[in-house]
PDB file of C-alpha atoms in Angstrom:
ATOM      1  CA  UNK A  19      78.121  94.479 133.198  1.00 31.00           C
ATOM      2  CA  UNK A  20      77.147  91.925 135.853  1.00 32.00           C
ATOM      3  CA  UNK A  21      79.439  89.814 138.042  1.00 27.00           C
ATOM      4  CA  UNK A  22      79.188  86.754 135.804  1.00 29.00           C
ATOM      5  CA  UNK A  23      80.369  88.747 132.781  1.00 34.00           C
ATOM      6  CA  UNK A  24      83.343  90.085 134.741  1.00 32.00           C
ATOM      7  CA  UNK A  25      84.407  86.561 135.712  1.00 34.00           C
ATOM      8  CA  UNK A  26      84.224  85.370 132.096  1.00 42.00           C
ATOM      9  CA  UNK A  27      86.407  88.199 130.748  1.00 56.00           C
ATOM     10  CA  UNK A  28      89.167  87.920 133.393  1.00 72.00           C
ATOM     11  CA  UNK A  29      92.394  86.021 132.814  1.00 80.00           C
ATOM     12  CA  UNK A  30      92.533  82.874 134.969  1.00 82.00           C
ATOM     13  CA  UNK A  31      95.047  82.939 137.848  1.00 87.00           C
ATOM     14  CA  UNK A  32      98.297  81.086 137.197  1.00 90.00           C
ATOM     15  CA  UNK A  33     100.848  79.659 139.613  1.00 93.00           C
ATOM     16  CA  UNK A  34     104.475  80.391 138.750  1.00 94.00           C
ATOM     17  CA  UNK A  35     107.228  77.961 139.814  1.00 94.00           C
ATOM     18  CA  UNK A  36     110.994  78.486 139.749  1.00 93.00           C
ATOM     19  CA  UNK A  37     112.836  75.321 138.702  1.00 89.00           C
ATOM     20  CA  UNK A  38     116.443  74.875 139.905  1.00 85.00           C
ATOM     21  CA  UNK A  39     118.266  71.578 139.333  1.00 81.00           C
ATOM     22  CA  UNK A  40     114.953  69.776 138.934  1.00 79.00           C
ATOM     23  CA  UNK A  41     113.520  71.167 142.191  1.00 86.00           C
ATOM     24  CA  UNK A  42     110.455  73.360 141.771  1.00 90.00           C
ATOM     25  CA  UNK A  43     109.763  76.182 144.211  1.00 91.00           C
ATOM     26  CA  UNK A  44     106.531  78.172 144.304  1.00 93.00           C
ATOM     27  CA  UNK A  45     107.391  81.726 143.240  1.00 91.00           C
ATOM     28  CA  UNK A  46     103.963  83.359 143.253  1.00 91.00           C
ATOM     29  CA  UNK A  47     100.520  83.497 141.688  1.00 92.00           C
ATOM     30  CA  UNK A  48      99.437  85.701 138.786  1.00 91.00           C
ATOM     31  CA  UNK A  49      96.199  87.382 139.802  1.00 86.00           C
ATOM     32  CA  UNK A  50      96.858  91.081 139.170  1.00 77.00           C
ATOM     33  CA  UNK A  51      96.765  92.898 135.859  1.00 81.00           C
ATOM     34  CA  UNK A  52     100.562  93.350 135.682  1.00 91.00           C
ATOM     35  CA  UNK A  53     103.391  91.626 137.564  1.00 94.00           C
ATOM     36  CA  UNK A  54     107.063  92.462 137.025  1.00 95.00           C
ATOM     37  CA  UNK A  55     109.676  89.721 137.406  1.00 95.00           C
ATOM     38  CA  UNK A  56     113.397  90.280 137.855  1.00 94.00           C
ATOM     39  CA  UNK A  57     116.384  90.333 140.189  1.00 93.00           C
ATOM     40  CA  UNK A  58     115.143  93.484 141.943  1.00 91.00           C
ATOM     41  CA  UNK A  59     111.428  93.924 141.267  1.00 83.00           C
ATOM     42  CA  UNK A  60     109.510  95.453 144.199  1.00 82.00           C
ATOM     43  CA  UNK A  61     105.938  94.149 144.477  1.00 83.00           C
ATOM     44  CA  UNK A  62     106.782  91.533 141.836  1.00 91.00           C
ATOM     45  CA  UNK A  63     108.493  88.141 141.496  1.00 93.00           C
ATOM     46  CA  UNK A  64     112.149  88.192 142.594  1.00 94.00           C
ATOM     47  CA  UNK A  65     114.727  85.785 141.095  1.00 94.00           C
ATOM     48  CA  UNK A  66     118.137  85.971 142.776  1.00 92.00           C
ATOM     49  CA  UNK A  67     120.312  85.208 139.763  1.00 91.00           C
ATOM     50  CA  UNK A  68     123.023  87.435 138.220  1.00 92.00           C
ATOM     51  CA  UNK A  69     121.838  86.307 134.758  1.00 93.00           C
ATOM     52  CA  UNK A  70     118.395  87.840 135.391  1.00 94.00           C
ATOM     53  CA  UNK A  71     118.004  91.600 134.859  1.00 94.00           C
ATOM     54  CA  UNK A  72     116.746  93.859 137.639  1.00 94.00           C
ATOM     55  CA  UNK A  73     113.402  94.182 135.829  1.00 95.00           C
ATOM     56  CA  UNK A  74     113.662  91.354 133.331  1.00 96.00           C
ATOM     57  CA  UNK A  75     110.082  91.159 132.072  1.00 95.00           C
ATOM     58  CA  UNK A  76     106.448  91.674 132.898  1.00 96.00           C
ATOM     59  CA  UNK A  77     103.346  89.460 132.996  1.00 96.00           C
ATOM     60  CA  UNK A  78     100.325  91.306 131.565  1.00 95.00           C
ATOM     61  CA  UNK A  79      96.664  90.298 131.860  1.00 93.00           C
ATOM     62  CA  UNK A  80      94.813  90.983 128.584  1.00 92.00           C
ATOM     63  CA  UNK A  81      91.139  90.024 128.629  1.00 88.00           C
ATOM     64  CA  UNK A  82      90.998  86.256 129.208  1.00 88.00           C
ATOM     65  CA  UNK A  83      94.703  85.750 128.544  1.00 93.00           C
ATOM     66  CA  UNK A  84      98.155  86.248 130.027  1.00 95.00           C
ATOM     67  CA  UNK A  85     101.000  87.723 127.983  1.00 96.00           C
ATOM     68  CA  UNK A  86     104.688  88.203 128.735  1.00 97.00           C
ATOM     69  CA  UNK A  87     106.940  91.042 127.558  1.00 96.00           C
ATOM     70  CA  UNK A  88     110.725  91.124 127.824  1.00 96.00           C
ATOM     71  CA  UNK A  89     111.679  94.579 129.119  1.00 95.00           C
ATOM     72  CA  UNK A  90     114.967  94.732 127.225  1.00 94.00           C
ATOM     73  CA  UNK A  91     116.799  92.235 129.426  1.00 94.00           C
ATOM     74  CA  UNK A  92     120.534  91.647 129.043  1.00 93.00           C
ATOM     75  CA  UNK A  93     120.456  87.861 128.729  1.00 94.00           C
ATOM     76  CA  UNK A  94     117.138  87.363 126.955  1.00 94.00           C
ATOM     77  CA  UNK A  95     113.960  85.316 127.414  1.00 96.00           C
ATOM     78  CA  UNK A  96     112.817  82.039 125.844  1.00 96.00           C
ATOM     79  CA  UNK A  97     109.322  80.575 125.696  1.00 96.00           C
ATOM     80  CA  UNK A  98     109.380  76.795 125.244  1.00 94.00           C
ATOM     81  CA  UNK A  99     112.940  77.011 123.811  1.00 91.00           C
ATOM     82  CA  UNK A 100     112.062  79.808 121.351  1.00 93.00           C
ATOM     83  CA  UNK A 101     113.656  83.202 122.005  1.00 93.00           C
ATOM     84  CA  UNK A 102     111.206  86.100 122.160  1.00 92.00           C
ATOM     85  CA  UNK A 103     111.992  89.616 120.978  1.00 93.00           C
ATOM     86  CA  UNK A 104     112.330  92.350 123.613  1.00 94.00           C
ATOM     87  CA  UNK A 105     109.272  94.587 123.727  1.00 92.00           C
ATOM     88  CA  UNK A 106     106.951  92.183 121.904  1.00 92.00           C
ATOM     89  CA  UNK A 107     103.946  90.555 123.565  1.00 94.00           C
ATOM     90  CA  UNK A 108     104.042  86.773 123.810  1.00 95.00           C
ATOM     91  CA  UNK A 109     100.902  84.741 124.559  1.00 96.00           C
ATOM     92  CA  UNK A 110     101.218  82.410 127.552  1.00 95.00           C
ATOM     93  CA  UNK A 111      99.410  79.152 128.294  1.00 93.00           C
ATOM     94  CA  UNK A 112      99.215  76.703 131.160  1.00 91.00           C
ATOM     95  CA  UNK A 113     102.156  74.288 131.024  1.00 91.00           C
ATOM     96  CA  UNK A 114     104.559  76.768 129.414  1.00 94.00           C
ATOM     97  CA  UNK A 115     108.267  76.876 130.236  1.00 95.00           C
ATOM     98  CA  UNK A 116     109.566  80.444 130.411  1.00 95.00           C
ATOM     99  CA  UNK A 117     113.330  80.882 130.700  1.00 95.00           C
ATOM    100  CA  UNK A 118     114.748  84.199 131.954  1.00 95.00           C
ATOM    101  CA  UNK A 119     118.513  84.228 131.489  1.00 93.00           C
ATOM    102  CA  UNK A 120     119.533  80.972 133.161  1.00 91.00           C
ATOM    103  CA  UNK A 121     116.390  80.642 135.316  1.00 93.00           C
ATOM    104  CA  UNK A 122     113.428  78.470 134.352  1.00 95.00           C
ATOM    105  CA  UNK A 123     109.842  79.346 135.255  1.00 95.00           C
ATOM    106  CA  UNK A 124     106.878  77.009 134.824  1.00 94.00           C
ATOM    107  CA  UNK A 125     103.279  78.201 134.528  1.00 94.00           C
ATOM    108  CA  UNK A 126     100.574  76.012 136.029  1.00 91.00           C
ATOM    109  CA  UNK A 127      96.849  76.153 136.739  1.00 87.00           C
ATOM    110  CA  UNK A 128      95.928  77.730 140.053  1.00 79.00           C
ATOM    111  CA  UNK A 129      93.481  74.995 141.055  1.00 71.00           C
ATOM    112  CA  UNK A 130      94.665  71.506 142.041  1.00 56.00           C
ATOM    113  CA  UNK A 131      93.733  68.908 139.423  1.00 53.00           C
ATOM    114  CA  UNK A 132      92.121  71.511 137.174  1.00 53.00           C
ATOM    115  CA  UNK A 133      91.734  70.313 133.588  1.00 56.00           C
ATOM    116  CA  UNK A 134      92.663  72.810 130.906  1.00 55.00           C
ATOM    117  CA  UNK A 135      89.994  73.699 128.358  1.00 65.00           C
ATOM    118  CA  UNK A 136      90.163  76.625 125.986  1.00 79.00           C
ATOM    119  CA  UNK A 137      88.449  78.090 122.962  1.00 89.00           C
ATOM    120  CA  UNK A 138      90.088  79.016 119.685  1.00 94.00           C
ATOM    121  CA  UNK A 139      90.309  82.776 119.369  1.00 95.00           C
ATOM    122  CA  UNK A 140      91.958  85.748 117.673  1.00 96.00           C
ATOM    123  CA  UNK A 141      93.257  88.360 120.139  1.00 96.00           C
ATOM    124  CA  UNK A 142      93.448  91.745 118.419  1.00 97.00           C
ATOM    125  CA  UNK A 143      95.654  94.746 119.252  1.00 96.00           C
ATOM    126  CA  UNK A 144      95.680  98.161 117.582  1.00 95.00           C
ATOM    127  CA  UNK A 145      99.047  99.938 117.916  1.00 92.00           C
ATOM    128  CA  UNK A 146      99.796  97.886 121.026  1.00 91.00           C
ATOM    129  CA  UNK A 147      96.424  98.469 122.694  1.00 93.00           C
ATOM    130  CA  UNK A 148      94.036  95.563 123.215  1.00 94.00           C
ATOM    131  CA  UNK A 149      90.904  95.892 121.068  1.00 94.00           C
ATOM    132  CA  UNK A 150      88.932  92.664 121.406  1.00 94.00           C
ATOM    133  CA  UNK A 151      89.060  88.874 121.355  1.00 95.00           C
ATOM    134  CA  UNK A 152      87.053  86.984 118.717  1.00 96.00           C
ATOM    135  CA  UNK A 153      86.089  83.347 119.300  1.00 94.00           C
ATOM    136  CA  UNK A 154      85.630  80.611 116.720  1.00 92.00           C
ATOM    137  CA  UNK A 155      81.883  80.280 115.997  1.00 91.00           C
ATOM    138  CA  UNK A 156      80.138  76.987 115.135  1.00 86.00           C
ATOM    139  CA  UNK A 157      79.907  78.257 111.548  1.00 85.00           C
ATOM    140  CA  UNK A 158      81.302  81.201 109.663  1.00 88.00           C
ATOM    141  CA  UNK A 159      84.670  82.950 109.864  1.00 94.00           C
ATOM    142  CA  UNK A 160      86.591  83.603 113.062  1.00 95.00           C
ATOM    143  CA  UNK A 161      87.652  87.099 111.967  1.00 96.00           C
ATOM    144  CA  UNK A 162      87.172  89.259 108.874  1.00 95.00           C
ATOM    145  CA  UNK A 163      89.365  92.311 108.264  1.00 95.00           C
ATOM    146  CA  UNK A 164      88.228  94.688 105.532  1.00 91.00           C
ATOM    147  CA  UNK A 165      85.219  94.581 103.225  1.00 90.00           C
ATOM    148  CA  UNK A 166      81.563  95.187 104.059  1.00 89.00           C
ATOM    149  CA  UNK A 167      81.491  92.512 106.817  1.00 91.00           C
ATOM    150  CA  UNK A 168      84.724  93.513 108.560  1.00 93.00           C
ATOM    151  CA  UNK A 169      84.877  92.940 112.308  1.00 94.00           C
ATOM    152  CA  UNK A 170      87.478  95.718 112.540  1.00 93.00           C
ATOM    153  CA  UNK A 171      86.577  99.205 111.360  1.00 87.00           C
ATOM    154  CA  UNK A 172      89.220 101.658 112.566  1.00 87.00           C
ATOM    155  CA  UNK A 173      92.152 102.331 110.185  1.00 83.00           C
ATOM    156  CA  UNK A 174      90.758  99.843 107.677  1.00 83.00           C
ATOM    157  CA  UNK A 175      90.046 101.207 104.158  1.00 80.00           C
ATOM    158  CA  UNK A 176      86.577 100.647 102.719  1.00 80.00           C
ATOM    159  CA  UNK A 177      87.003  97.977 100.048  1.00 78.00           C
ATOM    160  CA  UNK A 178      84.652  95.653  98.221  1.00 80.00           C
ATOM    161  CA  UNK A 179      86.763  92.622  99.137  1.00 87.00           C
ATOM    162  CA  UNK A 180      88.057  91.696 102.598  1.00 91.00           C
ATOM    163  CA  UNK A 181      91.807  91.951 103.066  1.00 91.00           C
ATOM    164  CA  UNK A 182      92.004  88.992 105.454  1.00 94.00           C
ATOM    165  CA  UNK A 183      89.671  86.183 106.488  1.00 95.00           C
ATOM    166  CA  UNK A 184      90.564  83.815 109.328  1.00 96.00           C
ATOM    167  CA  UNK A 185      88.337  80.740 109.196  1.00 95.00           C
ATOM    168  CA  UNK A 186      88.118  77.095 110.113  1.00 92.00           C
ATOM    169  CA  UNK A 187      88.833  74.528 107.400  1.00 90.00           C
ATOM    170  CA  UNK A 188      88.318  71.030 108.733  1.00 86.00           C
ATOM    171  CA  UNK A 189      90.380  70.717 111.898  1.00 87.00           C
ATOM    172  CA  UNK A 190      92.620  73.646 110.962  1.00 92.00           C
ATOM    173  CA  UNK A 191      92.410  77.415 111.219  1.00 95.00           C
ATOM    174  CA  UNK A 192      93.474  79.176 108.027  1.00 95.00           C
ATOM    175  CA  UNK A 193      94.359  82.765 107.116  1.00 96.00           C
ATOM    176  CA  UNK A 194      93.128  83.700 103.642  1.00 94.00           C
ATOM    177  CA  UNK A 195      94.158  86.887 101.840  1.00 92.00           C
ATOM    178  CA  UNK A 196      91.275  87.791  99.521  1.00 89.00           C
ATOM    179  CA  UNK A 197      92.196  91.262  98.272  1.00 87.00           C
ATOM    180  CA  UNK A 198      95.352  90.864  96.119  1.00 84.00           C
ATOM    181  CA  UNK A 199      96.535  94.340  97.176  1.00 85.00           C
ATOM    182  CA  UNK A 200      96.369  93.559 100.895  1.00 88.00           C
ATOM    183  CA  UNK A 201      99.629  93.274 102.806  1.00 92.00           C
ATOM    184  CA  UNK A 202      99.275  90.607 105.487  1.00 95.00           C
ATOM    185  CA  UNK A 203     102.294  89.410 107.451  1.00 96.00           C
ATOM    186  CA  UNK A 204     102.599  86.129 109.342  1.00 96.00           C
ATOM    187  CA  UNK A 205     105.574  86.009 111.706  1.00 92.00           C
ATOM    188  CA  UNK A 206     106.935  89.087 109.832  1.00 91.00           C
ATOM    189  CA  UNK A 207     106.716  87.249 106.469  1.00 93.00           C
ATOM    190  CA  UNK A 208     104.361  88.498 103.716  1.00 95.00           C
ATOM    191  CA  UNK A 209     101.698  85.934 102.785  1.00 93.00           C
ATOM    192  CA  UNK A 210      99.729  85.997  99.539  1.00 87.00           C
ATOM    193  CA  UNK A 211      97.849  82.691  99.744  1.00 86.00           C
ATOM    194  CA  UNK A 212      95.804  80.563 102.122  1.00 92.00           C
ATOM    195  CA  UNK A 213      98.027  79.610 105.056  1.00 94.00           C
ATOM    196  CA  UNK A 214      97.405  77.123 107.853  1.00 95.00           C
ATOM    197  CA  UNK A 215      97.891  78.805 111.224  1.00 96.00           C
ATOM    198  CA  UNK A 216      99.647  77.340 114.238  1.00 95.00           C
ATOM    199  CA  UNK A 217      98.995  78.011 117.881  1.00 95.00           C
ATOM    200  CA  UNK A 218     100.349  81.438 118.920  1.00 95.00           C
ATOM    201  CA  UNK A 219     101.011  82.606 115.372  1.00 96.00           C
ATOM    202  CA  UNK A 220     101.058  86.403 115.017  1.00 97.00           C
ATOM    203  CA  UNK A 221      99.480  88.191 112.043  1.00 97.00           C
ATOM    204  CA  UNK A 222      99.946  91.858 111.169  1.00 96.00           C
ATOM    205  CA  UNK A 223      97.751  93.943 108.859  1.00 94.00           C
ATOM    206  CA  UNK A 224      97.628  97.729 108.703  1.00 91.00           C
ATOM    207  CA  UNK A 225      98.030  98.915 112.315  1.00 93.00           C
ATOM    208  CA  UNK A 226      96.616  95.678 113.777  1.00 96.00           C
ATOM    209  CA  UNK A 227      98.417  92.763 115.403  1.00 96.00           C
ATOM    210  CA  UNK A 228      96.458  89.512 115.752  1.00 97.00           C
ATOM    211  CA  UNK A 229      97.520  86.693 118.102  1.00 97.00           C
ATOM    212  CA  UNK A 230      96.078  83.265 117.279  1.00 97.00           C
ATOM    213  CA  UNK A 231      95.183  80.946 120.160  1.00 95.00           C
ATOM    214  CA  UNK A 232      94.146  77.414 119.169  1.00 93.00           C
ATOM    215  CA  UNK A 233      91.915  75.737 121.725  1.00 89.00           C
ATOM    216  CA  UNK A 234      90.458  72.391 122.648  1.00 84.00           C
ATOM    217  CA  UNK A 235      87.366  73.121 120.543  1.00 82.00           C
ATOM    218  CA  UNK A 236      89.420  72.106 117.493  1.00 79.00           C
ATOM    219  CA  UNK A 237      89.122  68.345 117.034  1.00 57.00           C
ATOM    220  CA  UNK A 238      92.340  66.349 117.476  1.00 45.00           C
ATOM    221  CA  UNK A 239      94.093  69.348 119.032  1.00 40.00           C
ATOM    222  CA  UNK A 240      96.662  68.265 121.639  1.00 39.00           C
ATOM    223  CA  UNK A 241      95.863  69.552 125.124  1.00 37.00           C
ATOM    224  CA  UNK A 242      97.959  69.833 128.243  1.00 36.00           C
ATOM    225  CA  UNK A 243      96.787  68.375 131.549  1.00 33.00           C
ATOM    226  CA  UNK A 244      98.145  69.926 134.728  1.00 33.00           C
ATOM    227  CA  UNK A 245      97.992  68.762 138.313  1.00 33.00           C
ATOM    228  CA  UNK A 246      99.590  70.246 141.429  1.00 32.00           C
ATOM    229  CA  UNK A 247     100.488  68.249 144.510  1.00 36.00           C
ATOM    230  CA  UNK A 248     102.335  69.611 147.571  1.00 36.00           C
ATOM    231  CA  UNK A 249     103.618  72.683 145.699  1.00 38.00           C
ATOM    232  CA  UNK A 250     105.434  70.526 143.136  1.00 36.00           C
ATOM    233  CA  UNK A 251     104.308  70.522 139.516  1.00 35.00           C
ATOM    234  CA  UNK A 252     103.610  67.461 137.417  1.00 36.00           C
ATOM    235  CA  UNK A 253     103.088  68.159 133.744  1.00 33.00           C
ATOM    236  CA  UNK A 254     102.111  65.805 130.930  1.00 33.00           C
ATOM    237  CA  UNK A 255     102.116  67.100 127.375  1.00 33.00           C
ATOM    238  CA  UNK A 256     103.516  66.495 123.907  1.00 33.00           C
ATOM    239  CA  UNK A 257     105.591  69.647 124.048  1.00 35.00           C
ATOM    240  CA  UNK A 258     108.868  70.572 125.718  1.00 37.00           C
ATOM    241  CA  UNK A 259     110.238  68.235 128.402  1.00 37.00           C
ATOM    242  CA  UNK A 260     110.531  70.284 131.580  1.00 34.00           C
ATOM    243  CA  UNK A 261     112.172  67.852 133.992  1.00 33.00           C
ATOM    244  CA  UNK A 262     115.751  68.176 135.201  1.00 35.00           C
ATOM    245  CA  UNK A 263     116.761  71.380 133.425  1.00 32.00           C
ATOM    246  CA  UNK A 264     120.438  71.952 134.403  1.00 37.00           C
ATOM    247  CA  UNK A 265     123.837  72.773 132.925  1.00 39.00           C
ATOM    248  CA  UNK A 266     123.500  69.784 130.595  1.00 37.00           C
ATOM    249  CA  UNK A 267     120.370  71.298 128.991  1.00 37.00           C
ATOM    250  CA  UNK A 268     121.851  71.937 125.487  1.00 38.00           C
ATOM    251  CA  UNK A 269     122.161  68.137 125.045  1.00 35.00           C
ATOM    252  CA  UNK A 270     118.453  67.730 125.790  1.00 33.00           C
ATOM    253  CA  UNK A 271     117.334  70.707 123.729  1.00 35.00           C
ATOM    254  CA  UNK A 272     119.929  71.249 120.951  1.00 34.00           C
ATOM    255  CA  UNK A 273     117.833  73.929 119.234  1.00 40.00           C
ATOM    256  CA  UNK A 274     117.795  76.157 122.326  1.00 41.00           C
ATOM    257  CA  UNK A 275     119.865  79.342 122.107  1.00 38.00           C
ATOM    258  CA  UNK A 276     122.288  79.735 124.992  1.00 47.00           C
ATOM    259  CA  UNK A 277     121.391  82.663 127.222  1.00 45.00           C
ATOM    260  CA  UNK A 278     123.430  85.820 126.814  1.00 43.00           C
ATOM    261  CA  UNK A 279     123.750  88.575 124.245  1.00 42.00           C
ATOM    262  CA  UNK A 280     123.572  87.447 120.627  1.00 40.00           C
ATOM    263  CA  UNK A 281     126.801  87.534 118.675  1.00 40.00           C
ATOM    264  CA  UNK A 282     126.662  90.476 116.250  1.00 42.00           C
ATOM    265  CA  UNK A 283     128.691  88.600 113.642  1.00 43.00           C
ATOM    266  CA  UNK A 284     126.221  85.702 113.676  1.00 43.00           C
ATOM    267  CA  UNK A 285     123.318  88.129 113.334  1.00 38.00           C
ATOM    268  CA  UNK A 286     124.963  89.747 110.286  1.00 47.00           C
ATOM    269  CA  UNK A 287     125.667  86.349 108.691  1.00 48.00           C
ATOM    270  CA  UNK A 288     122.085  85.227 109.324  1.00 44.00           C
ATOM    271  CA  UNK A 289     120.720  88.424 107.781  1.00 47.00           C
ATOM    272  CA  UNK A 290     122.916  87.985 104.690  1.00 49.00           C
ATOM    273  CA  UNK A 291     121.838  84.351 104.306  1.00 48.00           C
ATOM    274  CA  UNK A 292     118.166  85.294 104.673  1.00 45.00           C
ATOM    275  CA  UNK A 293     118.488  88.050 102.036  1.00 47.00           C
ATOM    276  CA  UNK A 294     120.220  85.684  99.608  1.00 48.00           C
ATOM    277  CA  UNK A 295     117.577  82.978 100.090  1.00 48.00           C
ATOM    278  CA  UNK A 296     114.765  85.474  99.474  1.00 47.00           C
ATOM    279  CA  UNK A 297     116.297  86.453  96.098  1.00 48.00           C
ATOM    280  CA  UNK A 298     116.175  82.907  94.730  1.00 50.00           C
ATOM    281  CA  UNK A 299     113.009  81.742  96.522  1.00 53.00           C
ATOM    282  CA  UNK A 300     109.650  81.692  94.685  1.00 53.00           C
ATOM    283  CA  UNK A 301     107.576  80.540  97.654  1.00 52.00           C
ATOM    284  CA  UNK A 302     104.374  82.500  98.095  1.00 51.00           C
ATOM    285  CA  UNK A 303     104.603  84.256  94.710  1.00 53.00           C
ATOM    286  CA  UNK A 304     101.996  84.331  91.965  1.00 55.00           C
ATOM    287  CA  UNK A 305     102.718  82.599  88.648  1.00 59.00           C
ATOM    288  CA  UNK A 306     103.583  85.916  86.973  1.00 59.00           C
ATOM    289  CA  UNK A 307     105.913  86.893  89.814  1.00 61.00           C
ATOM    290  CA  UNK A 308     107.539  83.465  89.732  1.00 61.00           C
ATOM    291  CA  UNK A 309     108.205  83.810  85.995  1.00 66.00           C
ATOM    292  CA  UNK A 310     109.643  87.284  86.501  1.00 67.00           C
ATOM    293  CA  UNK A 311     111.845  86.040  89.360  1.00 67.00           C
ATOM    294  CA  UNK A 312     113.143  83.134  87.214  1.00 72.00           C
ATOM    295  CA  UNK A 313     113.893  85.449  84.299  1.00 71.00           C
ATOM    296  CA  UNK A 314     115.850  87.720  86.654  1.00 73.00           C
ATOM    297  CA  UNK A 315     117.877  84.758  87.941  1.00 71.00           C
ATOM    298  CA  UNK A 316     118.561  83.539  84.384  1.00 75.00           C
ATOM    299  CA  UNK A 317     119.647  87.003  83.287  1.00 76.00           C
ATOM    300  CA  UNK A 318     121.957  87.282  86.300  1.00 77.00           C
ATOM    301  CA  UNK A 319     123.466  83.904  85.420  1.00 78.00           C
ATOM    302  CA  UNK A 320     124.084  85.024  81.801  1.00 78.00           C
ATOM    303  CA  UNK A 321     125.828  88.190  82.993  1.00 79.00           C
ATOM    304  CA  UNK A 322     128.016  86.219  85.384  1.00 86.00           C
ATOM    305  CA  UNK A 323     129.041  83.654  82.734  1.00 83.00           C
ATOM    306  CA  UNK A 324     129.607  86.423  80.188  1.00 82.00           C
ATOM    307  CA  UNK A 325     131.815  88.317  82.620  1.00 84.00           C
ATOM    308  CA  UNK A 326     133.909  85.212  83.276  1.00 89.00           C
ATOM    309  CA  UNK A 327     134.378  84.608  79.516  1.00 87.00           C
ATOM    310  CA  UNK A 328     135.434  88.208  78.926  1.00 87.00           C
ATOM    311  CA  UNK A 329     138.023  87.960  81.715  1.00 88.00           C
ATOM    312  CA  UNK A 330     139.391  84.720  80.207  1.00 87.00           C
ATOM    313  CA  UNK A 331     139.648  86.301  76.751  1.00 86.00           C
ATOM    314  CA  UNK A 332     141.482  89.301  78.155  1.00 86.00           C
ATOM    315  CA  UNK A 333     143.923  86.998  79.946  1.00 87.00           C
ATOM    316  CA  UNK A 334     144.581  85.087  76.709  1.00 84.00           C
ATOM    317  CA  UNK A 335     145.097  88.309  74.786  1.00 83.00           C
ATOM    318  CA  UNK A 336     147.635  89.535  77.324  1.00 82.00           C
ATOM    319  CA  UNK A 337     149.378  86.152  77.260  1.00 82.00           C
ATOM    320  CA  UNK A 338     149.780  86.124  73.451  1.00 83.00           C
ATOM    321  CA  UNK A 339     150.801  89.779  73.447  1.00 82.00           C
ATOM    322  CA  UNK A 340     153.625  89.047  75.875  1.00 81.00           C
ATOM    323  CA  UNK A 341     154.788  86.151  73.718  1.00 72.00           C
TER     324      UNK A 341
END
């Protein structure tokens, strides 16, 4: 491998800023393979806040990309207002807002005035280990899993049909499940039909985890332009507003979860609601499965109504018997 190839396969350096009351302070630059961030992280980024764990999380360089992993922190981590699960890898991009507890970090390009350009790709892991990154070609699929033309061979059964095809359709990238027996999960939800993918979607099939990165090579895809002047960041994008994050933040971002441990009662209620909605939902099912699901619901309804009528009759019988 020559020097040029090494440069191409390395993750670009990123500058990390700590934002407090609208004032941005340069925290450090990501250039090494792994950098730990926390309240007490030797050789890493230190954030002096009681809401930040001693070793809150870690930045990891994977091929051409940077990922972040929450190391089981007490008060949690959010990426662009979306909470990330402890222990799971989360793809980072220039312009991201990463909140650790009550502290906000902003990720910016290392070079002043550098314009951000990226290619659409599928970043593949096998049991947590990086395998490869596949880029969107001018023609043909981005990634094929299973079948005679599979890009991935290990732990994939030999089948006549591919289990999953990720391809470009117009200006979109779509995941298509071809083999009806294949179990493909998108954001932990089973998919059985062609599904449009969003930036940073995560697919799981067999022992593989696939991170989707949409780039500027997709027409009409919104990009983020970053410029740095005098160690203060100026960001323009169509995403999350990053200016003036303070104690009044919930009013500006009502969907953001407040930092701190999740309430166990709320988690239980959410799980019960999700289970109930799955019982009556027919989204993503085949016509036969939909019919079977509807028949089950109708039968349940009949049993419920029948039970109510029986109870009423018993009450009437007791009433007349007492008379």
